[in-house]
Short mmCIF file of the N, C-alpha and C atoms (twelve columns), coordinates in Angstrom:
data_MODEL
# 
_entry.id   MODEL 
# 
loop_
_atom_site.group_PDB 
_atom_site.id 
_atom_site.type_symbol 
_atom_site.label_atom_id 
_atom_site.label_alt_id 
_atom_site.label_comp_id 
_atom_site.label_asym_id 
_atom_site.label_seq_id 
_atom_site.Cartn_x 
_atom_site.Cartn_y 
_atom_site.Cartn_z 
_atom_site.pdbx_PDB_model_num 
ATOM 1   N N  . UNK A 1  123.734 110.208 112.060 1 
ATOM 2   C CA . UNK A 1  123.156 109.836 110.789 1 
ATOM 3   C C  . UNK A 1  122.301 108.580 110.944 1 
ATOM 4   N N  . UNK A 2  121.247 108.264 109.896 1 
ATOM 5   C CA . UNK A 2  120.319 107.144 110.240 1 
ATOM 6   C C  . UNK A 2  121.417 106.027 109.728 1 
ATOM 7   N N  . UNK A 3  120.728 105.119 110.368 1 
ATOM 8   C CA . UNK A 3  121.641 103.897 109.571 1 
ATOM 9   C C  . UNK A 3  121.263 103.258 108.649 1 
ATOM 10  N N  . UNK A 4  122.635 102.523 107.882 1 
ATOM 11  C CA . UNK A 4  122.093 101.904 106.351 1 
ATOM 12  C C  . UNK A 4  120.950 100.587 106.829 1 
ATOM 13  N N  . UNK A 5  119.974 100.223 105.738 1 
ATOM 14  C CA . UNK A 5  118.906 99.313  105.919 1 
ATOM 15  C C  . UNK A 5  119.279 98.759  104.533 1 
ATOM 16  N N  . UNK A 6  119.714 97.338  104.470 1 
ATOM 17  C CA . UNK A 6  119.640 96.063  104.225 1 
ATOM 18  C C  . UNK A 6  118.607 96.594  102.513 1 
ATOM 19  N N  . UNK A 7  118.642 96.523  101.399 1 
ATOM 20  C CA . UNK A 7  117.890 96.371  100.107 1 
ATOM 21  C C  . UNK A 7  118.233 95.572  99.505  1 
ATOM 22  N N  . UNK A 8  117.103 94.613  99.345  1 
ATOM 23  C CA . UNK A 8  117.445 93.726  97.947  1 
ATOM 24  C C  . UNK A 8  116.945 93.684  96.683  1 
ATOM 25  N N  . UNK A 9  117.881 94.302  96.170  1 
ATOM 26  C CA . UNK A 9  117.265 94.834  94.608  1 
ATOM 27  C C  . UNK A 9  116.877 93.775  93.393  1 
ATOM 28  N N  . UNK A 10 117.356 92.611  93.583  1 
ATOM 29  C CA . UNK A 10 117.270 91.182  92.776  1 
ATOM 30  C C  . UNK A 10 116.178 91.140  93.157  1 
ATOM 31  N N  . UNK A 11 115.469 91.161  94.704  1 
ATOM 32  C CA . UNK A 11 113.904 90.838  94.915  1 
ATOM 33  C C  . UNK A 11 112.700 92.216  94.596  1 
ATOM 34  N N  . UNK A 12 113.391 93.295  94.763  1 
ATOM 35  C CA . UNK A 12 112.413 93.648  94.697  1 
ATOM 36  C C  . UNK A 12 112.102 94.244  93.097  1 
ATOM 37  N N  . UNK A 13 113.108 93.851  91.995  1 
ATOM 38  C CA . UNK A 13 113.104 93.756  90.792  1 
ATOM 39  C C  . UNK A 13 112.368 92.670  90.129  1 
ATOM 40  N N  . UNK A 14 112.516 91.626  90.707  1 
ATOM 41  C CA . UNK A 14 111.574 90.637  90.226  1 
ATOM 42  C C  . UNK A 14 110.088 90.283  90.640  1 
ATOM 43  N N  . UNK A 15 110.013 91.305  91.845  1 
ATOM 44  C CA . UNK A 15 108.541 91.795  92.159  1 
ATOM 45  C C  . UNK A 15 108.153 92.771  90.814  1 
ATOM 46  N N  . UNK A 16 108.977 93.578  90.684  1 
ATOM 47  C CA . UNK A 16 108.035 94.403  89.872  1 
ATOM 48  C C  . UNK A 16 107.710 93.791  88.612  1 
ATOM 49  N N  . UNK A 17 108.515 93.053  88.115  1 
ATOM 50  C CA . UNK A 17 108.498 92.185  86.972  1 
ATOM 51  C C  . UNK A 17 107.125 91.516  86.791  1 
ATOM 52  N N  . UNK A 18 106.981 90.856  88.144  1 
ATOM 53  C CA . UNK A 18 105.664 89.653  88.394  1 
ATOM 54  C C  . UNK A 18 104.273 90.973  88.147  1 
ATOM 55  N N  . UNK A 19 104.531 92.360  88.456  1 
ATOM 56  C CA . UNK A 19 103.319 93.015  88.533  1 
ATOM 57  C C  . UNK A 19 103.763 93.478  87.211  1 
ATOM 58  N N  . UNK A 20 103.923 93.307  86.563  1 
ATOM 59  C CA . UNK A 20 103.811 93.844  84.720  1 
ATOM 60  C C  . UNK A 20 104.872 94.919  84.515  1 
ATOM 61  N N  . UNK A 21 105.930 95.176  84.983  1 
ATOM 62  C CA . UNK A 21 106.930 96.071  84.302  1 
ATOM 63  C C  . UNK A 21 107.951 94.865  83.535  1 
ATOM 64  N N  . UNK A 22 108.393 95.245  82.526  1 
ATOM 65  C CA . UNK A 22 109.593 94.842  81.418  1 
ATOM 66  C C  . UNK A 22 110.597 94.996  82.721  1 
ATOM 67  N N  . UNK A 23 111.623 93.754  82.195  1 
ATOM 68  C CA . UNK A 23 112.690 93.474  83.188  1 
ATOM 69  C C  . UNK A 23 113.705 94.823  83.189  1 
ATOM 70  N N  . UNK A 24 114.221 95.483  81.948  1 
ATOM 71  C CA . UNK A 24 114.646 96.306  81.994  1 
ATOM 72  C C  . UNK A 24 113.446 97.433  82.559  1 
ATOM 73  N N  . UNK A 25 112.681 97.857  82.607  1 
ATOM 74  C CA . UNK A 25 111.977 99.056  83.359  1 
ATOM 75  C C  . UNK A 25 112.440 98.657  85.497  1 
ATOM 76  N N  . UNK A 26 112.472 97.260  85.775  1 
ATOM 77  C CA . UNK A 26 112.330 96.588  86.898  1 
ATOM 78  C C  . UNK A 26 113.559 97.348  87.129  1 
ATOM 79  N N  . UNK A 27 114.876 97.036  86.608  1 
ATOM 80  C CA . UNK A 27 116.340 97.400  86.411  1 
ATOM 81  C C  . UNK A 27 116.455 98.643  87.047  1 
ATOM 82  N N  . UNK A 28 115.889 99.339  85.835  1 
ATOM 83  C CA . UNK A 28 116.268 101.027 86.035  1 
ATOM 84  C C  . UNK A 28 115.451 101.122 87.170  1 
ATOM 85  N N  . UNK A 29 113.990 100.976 87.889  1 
ATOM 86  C CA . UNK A 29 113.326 101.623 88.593  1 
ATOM 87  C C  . UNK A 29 114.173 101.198 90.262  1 
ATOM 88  N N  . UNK A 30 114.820 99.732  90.104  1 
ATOM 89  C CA . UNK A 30 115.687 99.654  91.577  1 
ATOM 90  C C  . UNK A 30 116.907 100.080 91.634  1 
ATOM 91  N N  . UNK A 31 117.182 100.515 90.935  1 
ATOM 92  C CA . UNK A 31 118.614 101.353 90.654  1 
ATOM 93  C C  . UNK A 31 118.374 102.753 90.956  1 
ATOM 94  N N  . UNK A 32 117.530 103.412 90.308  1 
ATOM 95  C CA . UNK A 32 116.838 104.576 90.750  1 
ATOM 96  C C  . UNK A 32 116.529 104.454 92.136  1 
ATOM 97  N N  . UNK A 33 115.728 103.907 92.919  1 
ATOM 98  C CA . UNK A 33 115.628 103.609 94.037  1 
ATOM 99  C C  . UNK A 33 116.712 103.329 95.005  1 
ATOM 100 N N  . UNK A 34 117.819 102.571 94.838  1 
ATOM 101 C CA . UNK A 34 118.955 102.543 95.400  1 
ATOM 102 C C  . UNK A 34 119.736 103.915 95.380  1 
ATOM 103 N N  . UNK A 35 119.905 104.190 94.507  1 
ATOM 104 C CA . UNK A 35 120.608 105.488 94.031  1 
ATOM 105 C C  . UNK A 35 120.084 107.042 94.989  1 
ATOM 106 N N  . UNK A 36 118.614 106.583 95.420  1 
ATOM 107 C CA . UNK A 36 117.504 107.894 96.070  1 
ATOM 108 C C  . UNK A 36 118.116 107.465 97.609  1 
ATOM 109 N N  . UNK A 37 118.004 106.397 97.526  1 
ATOM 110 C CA . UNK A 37 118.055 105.774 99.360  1 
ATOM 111 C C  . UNK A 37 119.234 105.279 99.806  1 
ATOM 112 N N  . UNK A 38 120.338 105.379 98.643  1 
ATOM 113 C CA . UNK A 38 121.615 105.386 99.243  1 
ATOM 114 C C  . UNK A 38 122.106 106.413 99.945  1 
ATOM 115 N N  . UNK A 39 121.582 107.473 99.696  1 
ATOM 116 C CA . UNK A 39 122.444 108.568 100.395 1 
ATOM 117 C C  . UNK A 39 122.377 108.799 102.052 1 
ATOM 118 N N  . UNK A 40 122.836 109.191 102.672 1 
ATOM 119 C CA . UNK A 40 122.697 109.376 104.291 1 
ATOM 120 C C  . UNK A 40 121.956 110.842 104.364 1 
ATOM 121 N N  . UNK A 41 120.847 110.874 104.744 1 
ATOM 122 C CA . UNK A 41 120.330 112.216 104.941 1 
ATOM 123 C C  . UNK A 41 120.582 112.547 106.516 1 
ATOM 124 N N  . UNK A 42 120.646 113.465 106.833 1 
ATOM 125 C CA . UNK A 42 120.455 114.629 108.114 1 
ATOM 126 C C  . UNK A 42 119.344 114.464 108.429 1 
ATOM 127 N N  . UNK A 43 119.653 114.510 110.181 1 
ATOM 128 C CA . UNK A 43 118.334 113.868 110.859 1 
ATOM 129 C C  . UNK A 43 118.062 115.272 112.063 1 
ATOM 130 N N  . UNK A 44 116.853 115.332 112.584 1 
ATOM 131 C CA . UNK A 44 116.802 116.669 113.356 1 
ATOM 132 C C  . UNK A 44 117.979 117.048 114.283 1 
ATOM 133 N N  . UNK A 45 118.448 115.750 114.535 1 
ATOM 134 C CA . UNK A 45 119.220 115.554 116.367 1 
ATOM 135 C C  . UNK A 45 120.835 116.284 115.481 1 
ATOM 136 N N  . UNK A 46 121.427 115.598 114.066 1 
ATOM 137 C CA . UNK A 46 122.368 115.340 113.454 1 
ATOM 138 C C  . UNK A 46 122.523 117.473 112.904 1 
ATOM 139 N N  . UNK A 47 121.515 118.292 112.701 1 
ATOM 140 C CA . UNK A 47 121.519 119.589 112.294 1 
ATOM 141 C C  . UNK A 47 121.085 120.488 113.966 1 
ATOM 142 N N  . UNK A 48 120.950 119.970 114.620 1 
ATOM 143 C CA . UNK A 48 120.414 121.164 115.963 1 
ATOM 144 C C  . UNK A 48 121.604 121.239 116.598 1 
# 
């Protein structure tokens, strides 16, 4: 399986903030994002 990579959702929430999303839109969109890229996907080597 690939390995987990390090996210910081405090930063990259308050990036989106600085580019014009509402703090709550910032919220939901790195949560959403965490939520997509938390999972462990299957890698070619991990299914052959």
């Amino acid at each position: 399986m690939v390995p987990a990579v390090a996210f910081d959702t405090l930063r990259f929430s308050e990036t989106l903030v600085t580019g014009g999303f509402t703090q709550l839109q910032a919220k939901a969109i790195a949560q959403a994002f965490t939520d997509a890229t938390g999972q462990e996907l299957a890698t070619k080597s991990d299914i052959a």
